[in-house]
PDB file of C-alpha atoms and ligand atoms in Angstrom:
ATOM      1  CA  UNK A   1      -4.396  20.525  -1.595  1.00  0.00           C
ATOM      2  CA  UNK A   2      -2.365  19.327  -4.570  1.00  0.00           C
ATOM      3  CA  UNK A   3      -1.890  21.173  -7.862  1.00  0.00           C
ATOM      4  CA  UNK A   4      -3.256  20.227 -11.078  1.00  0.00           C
ATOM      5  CA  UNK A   5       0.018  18.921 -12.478  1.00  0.00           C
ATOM      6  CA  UNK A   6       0.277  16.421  -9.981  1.00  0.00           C
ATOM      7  CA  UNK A   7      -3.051  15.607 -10.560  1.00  0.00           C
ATOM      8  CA  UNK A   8      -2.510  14.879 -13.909  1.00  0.00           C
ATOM      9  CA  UNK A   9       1.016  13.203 -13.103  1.00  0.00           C
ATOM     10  CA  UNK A  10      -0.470  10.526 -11.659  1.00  0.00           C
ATOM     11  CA  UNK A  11      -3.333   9.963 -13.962  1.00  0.00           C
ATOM     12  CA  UNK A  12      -0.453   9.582 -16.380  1.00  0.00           C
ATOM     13  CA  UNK A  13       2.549   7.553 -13.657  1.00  0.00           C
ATOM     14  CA  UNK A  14       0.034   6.203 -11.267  1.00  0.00           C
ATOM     15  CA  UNK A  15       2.402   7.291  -9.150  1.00  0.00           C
ATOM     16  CA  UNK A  16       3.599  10.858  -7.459  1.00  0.00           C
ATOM     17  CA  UNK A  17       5.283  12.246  -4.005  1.00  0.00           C
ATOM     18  CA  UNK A  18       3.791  15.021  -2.469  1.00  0.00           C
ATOM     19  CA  UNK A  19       6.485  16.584  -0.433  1.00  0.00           C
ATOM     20  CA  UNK A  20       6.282  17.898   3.447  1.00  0.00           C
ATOM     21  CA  UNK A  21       1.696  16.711   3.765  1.00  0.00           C
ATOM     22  CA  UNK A  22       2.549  14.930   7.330  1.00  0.00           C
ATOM     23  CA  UNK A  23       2.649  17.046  10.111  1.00  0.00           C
ATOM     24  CA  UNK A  24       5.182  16.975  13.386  1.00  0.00           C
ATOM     25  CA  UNK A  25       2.162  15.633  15.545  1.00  0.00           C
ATOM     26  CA  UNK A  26       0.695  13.572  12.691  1.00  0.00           C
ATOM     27  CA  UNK A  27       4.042  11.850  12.376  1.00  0.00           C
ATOM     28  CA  UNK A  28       4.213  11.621  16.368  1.00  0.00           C
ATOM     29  CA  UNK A  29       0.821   9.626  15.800  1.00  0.00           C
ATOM     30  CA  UNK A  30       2.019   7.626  13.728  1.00  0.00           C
ATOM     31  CA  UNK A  31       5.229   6.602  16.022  1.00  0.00           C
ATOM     32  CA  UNK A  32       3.202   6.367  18.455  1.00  0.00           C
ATOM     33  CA  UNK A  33       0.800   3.753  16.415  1.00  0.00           C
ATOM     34  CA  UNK A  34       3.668   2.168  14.813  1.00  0.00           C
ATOM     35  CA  UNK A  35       4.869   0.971  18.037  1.00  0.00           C
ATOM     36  CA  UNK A  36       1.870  -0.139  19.735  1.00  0.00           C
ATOM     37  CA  UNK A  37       1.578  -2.586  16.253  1.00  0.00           C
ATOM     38  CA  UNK A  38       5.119  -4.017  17.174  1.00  0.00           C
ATOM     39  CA  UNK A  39       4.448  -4.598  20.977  1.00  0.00           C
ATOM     40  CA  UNK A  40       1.243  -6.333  20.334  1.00  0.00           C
ATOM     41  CA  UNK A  41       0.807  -7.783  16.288  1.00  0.00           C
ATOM     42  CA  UNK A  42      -2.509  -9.095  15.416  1.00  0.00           C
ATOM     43  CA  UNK A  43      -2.819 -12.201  13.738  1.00  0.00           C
ATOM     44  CA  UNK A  44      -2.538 -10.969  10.810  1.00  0.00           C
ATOM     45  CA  UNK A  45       1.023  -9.964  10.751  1.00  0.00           C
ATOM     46  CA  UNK A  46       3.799 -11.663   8.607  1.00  0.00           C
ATOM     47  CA  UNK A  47       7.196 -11.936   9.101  1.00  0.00           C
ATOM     48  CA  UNK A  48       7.970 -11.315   5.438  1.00  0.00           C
ATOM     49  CA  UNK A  49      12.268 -12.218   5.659  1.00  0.00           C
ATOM     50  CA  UNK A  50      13.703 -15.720   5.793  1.00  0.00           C
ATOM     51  CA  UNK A  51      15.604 -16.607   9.410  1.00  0.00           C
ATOM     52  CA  UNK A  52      18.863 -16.119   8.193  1.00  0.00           C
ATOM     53  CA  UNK A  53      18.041 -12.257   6.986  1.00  0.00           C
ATOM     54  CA  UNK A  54      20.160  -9.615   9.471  1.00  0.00           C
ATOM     55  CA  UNK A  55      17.295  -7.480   9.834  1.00  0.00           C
ATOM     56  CA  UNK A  56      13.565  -8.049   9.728  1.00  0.00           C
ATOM     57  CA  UNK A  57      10.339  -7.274   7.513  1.00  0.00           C
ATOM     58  CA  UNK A  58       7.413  -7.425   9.256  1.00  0.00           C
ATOM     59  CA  UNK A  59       4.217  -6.348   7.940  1.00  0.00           C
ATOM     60  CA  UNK A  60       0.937  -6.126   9.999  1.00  0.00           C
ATOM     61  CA  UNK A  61      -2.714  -4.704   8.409  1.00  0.00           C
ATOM     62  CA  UNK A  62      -6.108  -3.548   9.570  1.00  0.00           C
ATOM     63  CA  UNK A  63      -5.144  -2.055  12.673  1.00  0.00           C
ATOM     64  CA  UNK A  64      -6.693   1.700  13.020  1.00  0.00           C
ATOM     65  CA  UNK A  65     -10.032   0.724  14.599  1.00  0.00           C
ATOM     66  CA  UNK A  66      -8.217  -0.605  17.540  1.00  0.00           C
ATOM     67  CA  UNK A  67      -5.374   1.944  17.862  1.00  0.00           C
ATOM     68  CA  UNK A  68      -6.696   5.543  18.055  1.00  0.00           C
ATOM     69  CA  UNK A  69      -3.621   6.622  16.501  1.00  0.00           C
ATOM     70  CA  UNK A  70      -3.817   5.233  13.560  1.00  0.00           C
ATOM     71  CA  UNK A  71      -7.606   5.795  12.932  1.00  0.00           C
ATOM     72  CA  UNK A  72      -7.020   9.446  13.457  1.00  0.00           C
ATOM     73  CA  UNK A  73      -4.079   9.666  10.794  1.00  0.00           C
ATOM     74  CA  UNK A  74      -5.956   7.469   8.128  1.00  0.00           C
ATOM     75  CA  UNK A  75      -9.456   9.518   8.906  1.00  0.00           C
ATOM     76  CA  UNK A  76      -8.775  13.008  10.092  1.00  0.00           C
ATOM     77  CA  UNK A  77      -5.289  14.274   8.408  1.00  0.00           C
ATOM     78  CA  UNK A  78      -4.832  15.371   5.067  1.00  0.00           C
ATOM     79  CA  UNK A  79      -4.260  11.999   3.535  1.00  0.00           C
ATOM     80  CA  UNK A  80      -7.869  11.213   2.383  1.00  0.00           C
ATOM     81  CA  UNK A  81      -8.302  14.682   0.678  1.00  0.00           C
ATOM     82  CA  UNK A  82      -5.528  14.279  -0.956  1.00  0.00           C
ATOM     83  CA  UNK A  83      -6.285  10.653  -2.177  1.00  0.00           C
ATOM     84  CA  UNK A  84      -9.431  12.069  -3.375  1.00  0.00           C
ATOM     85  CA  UNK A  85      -8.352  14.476  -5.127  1.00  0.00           C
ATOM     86  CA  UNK A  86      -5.442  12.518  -7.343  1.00  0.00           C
ATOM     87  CA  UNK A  87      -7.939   9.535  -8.105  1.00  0.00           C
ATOM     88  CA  UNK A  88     -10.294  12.699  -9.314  1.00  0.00           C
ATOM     89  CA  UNK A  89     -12.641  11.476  -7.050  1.00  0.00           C
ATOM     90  CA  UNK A  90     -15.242  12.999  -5.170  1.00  0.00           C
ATOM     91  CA  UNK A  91     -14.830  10.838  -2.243  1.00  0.00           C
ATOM     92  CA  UNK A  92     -12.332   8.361  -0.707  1.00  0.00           C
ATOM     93  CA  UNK A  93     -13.491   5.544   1.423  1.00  0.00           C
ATOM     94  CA  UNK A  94     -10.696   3.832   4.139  1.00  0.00           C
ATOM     95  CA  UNK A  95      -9.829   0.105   2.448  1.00  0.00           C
ATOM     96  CA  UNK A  96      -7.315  -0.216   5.078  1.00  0.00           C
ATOM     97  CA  UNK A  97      -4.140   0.321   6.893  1.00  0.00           C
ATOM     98  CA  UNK A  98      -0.836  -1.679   6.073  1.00  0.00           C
ATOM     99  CA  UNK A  99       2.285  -1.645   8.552  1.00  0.00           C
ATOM    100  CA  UNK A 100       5.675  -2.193   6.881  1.00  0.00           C
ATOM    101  CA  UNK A 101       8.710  -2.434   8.998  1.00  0.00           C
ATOM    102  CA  UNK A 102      12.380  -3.039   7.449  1.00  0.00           C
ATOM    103  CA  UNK A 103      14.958  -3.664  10.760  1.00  0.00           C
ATOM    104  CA  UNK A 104      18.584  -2.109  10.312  1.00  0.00           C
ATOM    105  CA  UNK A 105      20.188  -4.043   7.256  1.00  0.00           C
ATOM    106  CA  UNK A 106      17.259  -5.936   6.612  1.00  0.00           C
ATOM    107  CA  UNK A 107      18.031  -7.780   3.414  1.00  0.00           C
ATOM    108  CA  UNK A 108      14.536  -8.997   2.115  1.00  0.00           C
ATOM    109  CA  UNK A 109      13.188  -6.715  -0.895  1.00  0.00           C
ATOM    110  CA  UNK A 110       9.686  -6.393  -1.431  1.00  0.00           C
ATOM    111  CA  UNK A 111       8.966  -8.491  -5.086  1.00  0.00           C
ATOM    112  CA  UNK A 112       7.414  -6.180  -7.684  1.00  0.00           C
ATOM    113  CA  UNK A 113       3.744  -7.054  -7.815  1.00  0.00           C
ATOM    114  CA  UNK A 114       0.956  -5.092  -7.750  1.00  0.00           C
ATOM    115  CA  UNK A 115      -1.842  -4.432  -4.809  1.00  0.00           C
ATOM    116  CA  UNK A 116      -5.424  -4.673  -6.364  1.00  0.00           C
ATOM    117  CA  UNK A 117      -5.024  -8.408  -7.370  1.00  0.00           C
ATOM    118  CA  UNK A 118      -4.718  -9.649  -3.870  1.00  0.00           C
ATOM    119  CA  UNK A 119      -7.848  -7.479  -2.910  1.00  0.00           C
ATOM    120  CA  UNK A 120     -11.840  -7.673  -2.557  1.00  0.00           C
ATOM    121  CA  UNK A 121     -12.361  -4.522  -4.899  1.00  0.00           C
ATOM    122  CA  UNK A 122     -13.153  -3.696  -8.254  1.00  0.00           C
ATOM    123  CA  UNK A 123     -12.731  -0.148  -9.649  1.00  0.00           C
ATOM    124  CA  UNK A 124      -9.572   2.575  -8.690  1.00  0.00           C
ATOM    125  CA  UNK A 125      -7.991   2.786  -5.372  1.00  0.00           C
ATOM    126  CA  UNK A 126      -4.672   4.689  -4.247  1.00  0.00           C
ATOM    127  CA  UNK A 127      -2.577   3.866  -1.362  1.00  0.00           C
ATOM    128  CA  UNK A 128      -0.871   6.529   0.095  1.00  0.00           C
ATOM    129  CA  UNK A 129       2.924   5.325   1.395  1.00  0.00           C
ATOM    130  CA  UNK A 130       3.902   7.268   4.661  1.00  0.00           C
ATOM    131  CA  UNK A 131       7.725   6.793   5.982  1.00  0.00           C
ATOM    132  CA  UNK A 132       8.830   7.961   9.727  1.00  0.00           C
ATOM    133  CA  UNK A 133      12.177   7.072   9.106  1.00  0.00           C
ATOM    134  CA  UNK A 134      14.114   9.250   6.508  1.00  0.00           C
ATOM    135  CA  UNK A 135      14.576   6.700   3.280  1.00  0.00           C
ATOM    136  CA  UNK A 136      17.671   7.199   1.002  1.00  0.00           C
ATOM    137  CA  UNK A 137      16.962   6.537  -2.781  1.00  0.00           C
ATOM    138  CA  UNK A 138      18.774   3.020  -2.501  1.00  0.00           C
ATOM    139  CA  UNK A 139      16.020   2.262   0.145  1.00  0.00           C
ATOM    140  CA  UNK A 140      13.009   3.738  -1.434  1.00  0.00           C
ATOM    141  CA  UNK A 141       9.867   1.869  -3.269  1.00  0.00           C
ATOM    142  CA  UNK A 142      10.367   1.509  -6.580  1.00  0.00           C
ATOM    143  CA  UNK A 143       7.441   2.270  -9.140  1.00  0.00           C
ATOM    144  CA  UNK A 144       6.916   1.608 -12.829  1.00  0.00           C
ATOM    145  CA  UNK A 145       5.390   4.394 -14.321  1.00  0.00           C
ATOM    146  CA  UNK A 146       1.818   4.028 -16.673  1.00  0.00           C
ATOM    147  CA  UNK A 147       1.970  -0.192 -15.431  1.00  0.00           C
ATOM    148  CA  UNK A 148      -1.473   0.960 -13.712  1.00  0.00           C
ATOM    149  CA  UNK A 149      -3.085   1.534 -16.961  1.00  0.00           C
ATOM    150  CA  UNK A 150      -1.944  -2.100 -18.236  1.00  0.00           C
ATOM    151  CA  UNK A 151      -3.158  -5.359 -17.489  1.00  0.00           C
ATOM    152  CA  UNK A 152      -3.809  -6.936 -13.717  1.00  0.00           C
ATOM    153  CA  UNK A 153      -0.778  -9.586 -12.971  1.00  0.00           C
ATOM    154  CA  UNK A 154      -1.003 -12.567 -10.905  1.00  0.00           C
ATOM    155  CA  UNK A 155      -0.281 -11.813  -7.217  1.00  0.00           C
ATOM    156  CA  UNK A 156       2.280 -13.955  -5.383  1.00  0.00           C
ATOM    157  CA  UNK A 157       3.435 -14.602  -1.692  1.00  0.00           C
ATOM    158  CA  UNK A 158       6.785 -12.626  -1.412  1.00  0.00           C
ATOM    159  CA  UNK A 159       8.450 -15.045   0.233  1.00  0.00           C
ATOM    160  CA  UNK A 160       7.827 -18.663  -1.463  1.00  0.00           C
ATOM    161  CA  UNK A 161       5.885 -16.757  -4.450  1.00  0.00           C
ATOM    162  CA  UNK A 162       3.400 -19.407  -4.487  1.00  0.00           C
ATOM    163  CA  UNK A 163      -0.164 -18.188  -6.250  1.00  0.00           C
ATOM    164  CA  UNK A 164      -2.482 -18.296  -3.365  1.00  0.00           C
ATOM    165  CA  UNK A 165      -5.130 -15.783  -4.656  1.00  0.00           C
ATOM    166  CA  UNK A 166      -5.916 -15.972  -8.650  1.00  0.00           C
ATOM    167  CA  UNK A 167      -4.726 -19.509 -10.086  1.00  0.00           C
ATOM    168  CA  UNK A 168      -1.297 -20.195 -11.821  1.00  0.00           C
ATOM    169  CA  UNK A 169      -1.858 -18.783 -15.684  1.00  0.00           C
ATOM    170  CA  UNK A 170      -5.063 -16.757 -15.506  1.00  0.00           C
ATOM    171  CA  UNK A 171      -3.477 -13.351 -15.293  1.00  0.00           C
ATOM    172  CA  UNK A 172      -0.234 -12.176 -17.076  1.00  0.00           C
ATOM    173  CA  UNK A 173       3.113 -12.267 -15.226  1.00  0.00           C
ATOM    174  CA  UNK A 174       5.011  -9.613 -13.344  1.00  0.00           C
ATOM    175  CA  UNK A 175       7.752  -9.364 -16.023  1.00  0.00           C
ATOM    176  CA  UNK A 176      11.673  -9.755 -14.687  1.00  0.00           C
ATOM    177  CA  UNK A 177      12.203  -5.924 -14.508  1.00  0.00           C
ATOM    178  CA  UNK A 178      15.517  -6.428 -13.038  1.00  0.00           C
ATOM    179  CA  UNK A 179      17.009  -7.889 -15.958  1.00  0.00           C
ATOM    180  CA  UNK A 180      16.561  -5.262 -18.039  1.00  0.00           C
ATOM    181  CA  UNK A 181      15.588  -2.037 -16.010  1.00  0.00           C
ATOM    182  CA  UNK A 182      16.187   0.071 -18.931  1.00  0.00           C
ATOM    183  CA  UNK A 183      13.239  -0.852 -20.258  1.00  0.00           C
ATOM    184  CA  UNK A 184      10.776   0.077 -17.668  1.00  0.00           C
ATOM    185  CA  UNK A 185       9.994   3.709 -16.682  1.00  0.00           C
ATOM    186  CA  UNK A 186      11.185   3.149 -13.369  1.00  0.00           C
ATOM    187  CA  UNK A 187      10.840   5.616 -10.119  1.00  0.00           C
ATOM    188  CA  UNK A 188      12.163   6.327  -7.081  1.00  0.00           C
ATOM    189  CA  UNK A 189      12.810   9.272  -3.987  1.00  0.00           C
ATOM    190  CA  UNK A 190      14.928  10.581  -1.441  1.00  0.00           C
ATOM    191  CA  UNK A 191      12.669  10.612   1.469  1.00  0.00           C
ATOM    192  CA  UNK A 192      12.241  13.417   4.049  1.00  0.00           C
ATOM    193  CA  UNK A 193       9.749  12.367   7.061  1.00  0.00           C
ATOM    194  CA  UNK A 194       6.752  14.152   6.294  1.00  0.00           C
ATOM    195  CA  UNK A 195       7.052  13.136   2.521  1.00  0.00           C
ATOM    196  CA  UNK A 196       4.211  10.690   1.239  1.00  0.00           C
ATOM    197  CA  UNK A 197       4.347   8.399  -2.205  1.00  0.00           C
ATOM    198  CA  UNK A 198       0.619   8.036  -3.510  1.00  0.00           C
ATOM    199  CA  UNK A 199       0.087   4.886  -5.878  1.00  0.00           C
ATOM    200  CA  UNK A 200      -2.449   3.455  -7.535  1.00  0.00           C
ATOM    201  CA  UNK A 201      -3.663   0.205  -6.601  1.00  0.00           C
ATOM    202  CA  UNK A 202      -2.476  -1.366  -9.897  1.00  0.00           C
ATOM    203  CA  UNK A 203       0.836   0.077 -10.510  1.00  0.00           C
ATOM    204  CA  UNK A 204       3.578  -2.442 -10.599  1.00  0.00           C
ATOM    205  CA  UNK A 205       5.788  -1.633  -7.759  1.00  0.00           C
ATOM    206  CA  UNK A 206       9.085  -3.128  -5.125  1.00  0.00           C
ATOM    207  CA  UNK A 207      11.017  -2.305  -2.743  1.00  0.00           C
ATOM    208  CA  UNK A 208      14.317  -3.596  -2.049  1.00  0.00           C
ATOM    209  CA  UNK A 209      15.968  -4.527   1.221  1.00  0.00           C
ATOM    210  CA  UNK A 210      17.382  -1.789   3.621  1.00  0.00           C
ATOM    211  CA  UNK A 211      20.704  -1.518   3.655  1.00  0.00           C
ATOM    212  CA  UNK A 212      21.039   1.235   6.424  1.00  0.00           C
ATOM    213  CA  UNK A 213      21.684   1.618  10.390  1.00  0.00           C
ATOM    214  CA  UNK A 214      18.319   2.792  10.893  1.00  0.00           C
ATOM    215  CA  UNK A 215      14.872   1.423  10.762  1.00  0.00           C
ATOM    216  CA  UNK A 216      12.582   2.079   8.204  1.00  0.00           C
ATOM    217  CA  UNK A 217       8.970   2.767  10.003  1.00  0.00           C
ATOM    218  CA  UNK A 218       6.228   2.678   7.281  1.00  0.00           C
ATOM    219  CA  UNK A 219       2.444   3.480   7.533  1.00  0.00           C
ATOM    220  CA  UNK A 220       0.669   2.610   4.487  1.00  0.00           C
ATOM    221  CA  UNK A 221      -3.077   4.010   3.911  1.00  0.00           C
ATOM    222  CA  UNK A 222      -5.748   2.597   1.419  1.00  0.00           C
ATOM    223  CA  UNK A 223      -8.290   4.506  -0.477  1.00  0.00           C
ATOM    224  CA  UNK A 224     -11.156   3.821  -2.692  1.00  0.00           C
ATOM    225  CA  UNK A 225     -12.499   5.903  -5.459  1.00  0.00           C
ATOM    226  CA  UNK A 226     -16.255   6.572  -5.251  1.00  0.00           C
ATOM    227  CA  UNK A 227     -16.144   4.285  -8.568  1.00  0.00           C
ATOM    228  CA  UNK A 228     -14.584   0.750  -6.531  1.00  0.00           C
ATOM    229  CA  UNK A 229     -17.252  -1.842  -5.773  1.00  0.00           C
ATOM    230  CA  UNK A 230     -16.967  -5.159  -3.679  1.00  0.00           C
ATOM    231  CA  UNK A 231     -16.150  -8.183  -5.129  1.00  0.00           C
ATOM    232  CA  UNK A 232     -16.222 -11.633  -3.942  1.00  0.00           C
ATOM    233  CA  UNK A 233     -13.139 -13.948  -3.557  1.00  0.00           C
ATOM    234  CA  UNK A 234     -13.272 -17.804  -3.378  1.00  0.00           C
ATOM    235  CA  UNK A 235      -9.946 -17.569  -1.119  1.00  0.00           C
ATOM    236  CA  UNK A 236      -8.632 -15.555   1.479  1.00  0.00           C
ATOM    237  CA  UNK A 237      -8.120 -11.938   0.266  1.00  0.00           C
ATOM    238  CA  UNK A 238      -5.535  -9.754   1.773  1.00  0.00           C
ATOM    239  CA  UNK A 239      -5.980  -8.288   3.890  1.00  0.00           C
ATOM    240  CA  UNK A 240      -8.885 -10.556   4.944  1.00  0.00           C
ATOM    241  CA  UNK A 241     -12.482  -8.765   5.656  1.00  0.00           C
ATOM    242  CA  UNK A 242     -13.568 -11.661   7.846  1.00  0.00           C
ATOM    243  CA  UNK A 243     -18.001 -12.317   7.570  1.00  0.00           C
ATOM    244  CA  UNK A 244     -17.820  -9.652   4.764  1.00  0.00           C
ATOM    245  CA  UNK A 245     -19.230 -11.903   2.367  1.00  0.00           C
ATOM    246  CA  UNK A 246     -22.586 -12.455   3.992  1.00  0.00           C
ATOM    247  CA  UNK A 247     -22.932  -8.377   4.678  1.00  0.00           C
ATOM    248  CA  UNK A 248     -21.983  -7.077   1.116  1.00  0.00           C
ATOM    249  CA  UNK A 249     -23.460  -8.285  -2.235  1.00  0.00           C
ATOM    250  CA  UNK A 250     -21.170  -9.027  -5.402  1.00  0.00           C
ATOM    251  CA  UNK A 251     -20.927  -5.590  -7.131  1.00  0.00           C
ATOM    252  CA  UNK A 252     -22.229  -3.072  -3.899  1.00  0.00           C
ATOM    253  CA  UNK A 253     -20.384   0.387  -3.098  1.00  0.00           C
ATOM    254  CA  UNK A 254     -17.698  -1.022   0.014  1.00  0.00           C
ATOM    255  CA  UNK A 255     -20.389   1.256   2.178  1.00  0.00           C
ATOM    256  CA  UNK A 256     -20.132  -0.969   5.755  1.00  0.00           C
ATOM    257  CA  UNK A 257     -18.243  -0.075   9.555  1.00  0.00           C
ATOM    258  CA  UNK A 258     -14.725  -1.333   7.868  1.00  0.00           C
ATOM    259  CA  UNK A 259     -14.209   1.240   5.268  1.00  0.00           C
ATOM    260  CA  UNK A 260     -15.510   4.266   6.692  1.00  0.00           C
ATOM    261  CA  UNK A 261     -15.984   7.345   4.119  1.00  0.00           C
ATOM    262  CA  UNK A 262     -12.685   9.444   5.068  1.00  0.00           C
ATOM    263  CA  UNK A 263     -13.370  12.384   2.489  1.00  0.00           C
ATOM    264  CA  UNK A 264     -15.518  14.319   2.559  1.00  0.00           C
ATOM    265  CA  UNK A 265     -15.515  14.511   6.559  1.00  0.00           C
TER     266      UNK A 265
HETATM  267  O1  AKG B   1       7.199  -0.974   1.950  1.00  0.00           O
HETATM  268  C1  AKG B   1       7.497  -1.900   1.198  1.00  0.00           C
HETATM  269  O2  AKG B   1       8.506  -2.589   1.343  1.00  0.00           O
HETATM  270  C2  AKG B   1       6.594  -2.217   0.040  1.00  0.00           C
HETATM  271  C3  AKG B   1       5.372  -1.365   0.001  1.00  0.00           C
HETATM  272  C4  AKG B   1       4.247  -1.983  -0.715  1.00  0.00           C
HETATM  273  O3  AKG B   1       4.379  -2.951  -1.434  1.00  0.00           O
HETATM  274  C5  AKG B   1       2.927  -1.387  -0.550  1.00  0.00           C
HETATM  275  O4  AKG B   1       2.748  -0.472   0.277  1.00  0.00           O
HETATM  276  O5  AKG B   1       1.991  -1.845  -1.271  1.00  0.00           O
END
């Protein structure tokens, strides 16, 4: 589904758009999905703004076994195949689903970090960024190219970037890109609905706030490469696999009922 130069494009970025994968009724899913997360959050959700921000950024996770919608997008559209086939993998196994919802004007940015410190895995994984909403450049993600193939970096909580997961000092810093953003390979879109940003689970990545009149409605999807094996955390991952731990043994393929094997099908 994707050609060899973007295959090898994001061995090299760790990051690439493919233009126009979602369909009309995948979208339409995904609205559909999207809104039965903000009626009813699990407890899981975040409000990821302060009080004072004019918009919102909410964030809510692990949601597709309870809304069909969802499941059906992250299991049965094109999205796994194509995840396969960028992490030059013969399968991809569903980690999990992310919601991530900027409100009109919303001015919280998402810090640069990256994803696979705050997770339960080992070995590659690629999440696959899916937008609703049309996203100007000045709204989109913003990616530093070849950061996957560097060293992990301590994960933070956006908001009062306290180190909740690995301990202060045992992993290198996120360095200030804004300071100096001439230094950094940095990328970015125009978004059309129907256009999808793949990433790799360690590529150091933001977004900033969203300065528009419209929403910005975003379904995130998590892969694993047939080569990503479980890990143990002494503190809460996140997402959080709750009794995982006494089902799956340090080191084991993530084979169990919460990642389902989404490609082949
Ligand atoms: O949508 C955003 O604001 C950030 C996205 C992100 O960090 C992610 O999907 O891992």
């Amino acid at each position: 589904m994707v050609s060899d130069d973007a295959v090898s494009a994001y061995a090299r970025d760790g990051v690439v758009v493919v233009r126009g994968l979602m369909t009309p009724s995948e979208i339409e899913l995904i609205t559909v999905g999207i809104g039965k997360v903000l009626a009813d959050h699990s407890p899981a959700s975040i409000v990821a703004s302060g009080p004072d921000d004019p918009g919102q950024f909410v964030e809510d996770f692990c949601r597709w076994a309870e809304i069909d919608e969802i499941g059906k997008v992250a299991l049965r559209s094109g999205v796994p195949r194509v995840a396969a086939e960028l992490m030059d993998s013969p399968t991809a196994r569903f980690y999990h689903d992310h919601i991530l919802v900027k409100e009109p004007q919303t001015k919280a940015p998402t810090p640069w970090h990256q994803d696979q410190p705050y997770y339960n895995v080992h070995g590659r994984g690629i999440s696959a960024w899916i937008p609703i909403d049309p996203v100007p450049k000045d709204g989109s993600p913003e990616f530093w190219a070849g950061s996957h193939l560097g060293p992990w970096r301590l994960p933070r909580s956006f908001l009062d970037r306290e180190a909740k997961w690995f301990p202060e000092g045992t992993l290198a810093e996120i360095p200030d890109i804004d300071a100096d953003r001439s230094r950094y390979d940095i990328r970015r879109w125009d978004l059309d609905v129907g256009d999808v940003i793949f990433f790799d689970f360690a590529t150091v990545h933001s977004a900033p706030g969203f300065p528009f009149d419209h929403r910005r409605r975003v379904l995130s999807l998590r892969y694993l490469s047939a080569d990503a094996r479980y890990t143990q955390r002494p503190w809460k991952t996140s997402p959080e696999f709750p009794g995982l731990s006494q089902e799956l043994a340090e080191g084991a393929e993530l084979d169990h009922p919460y990642f389902p094997l989404a490609w082949p099908r």
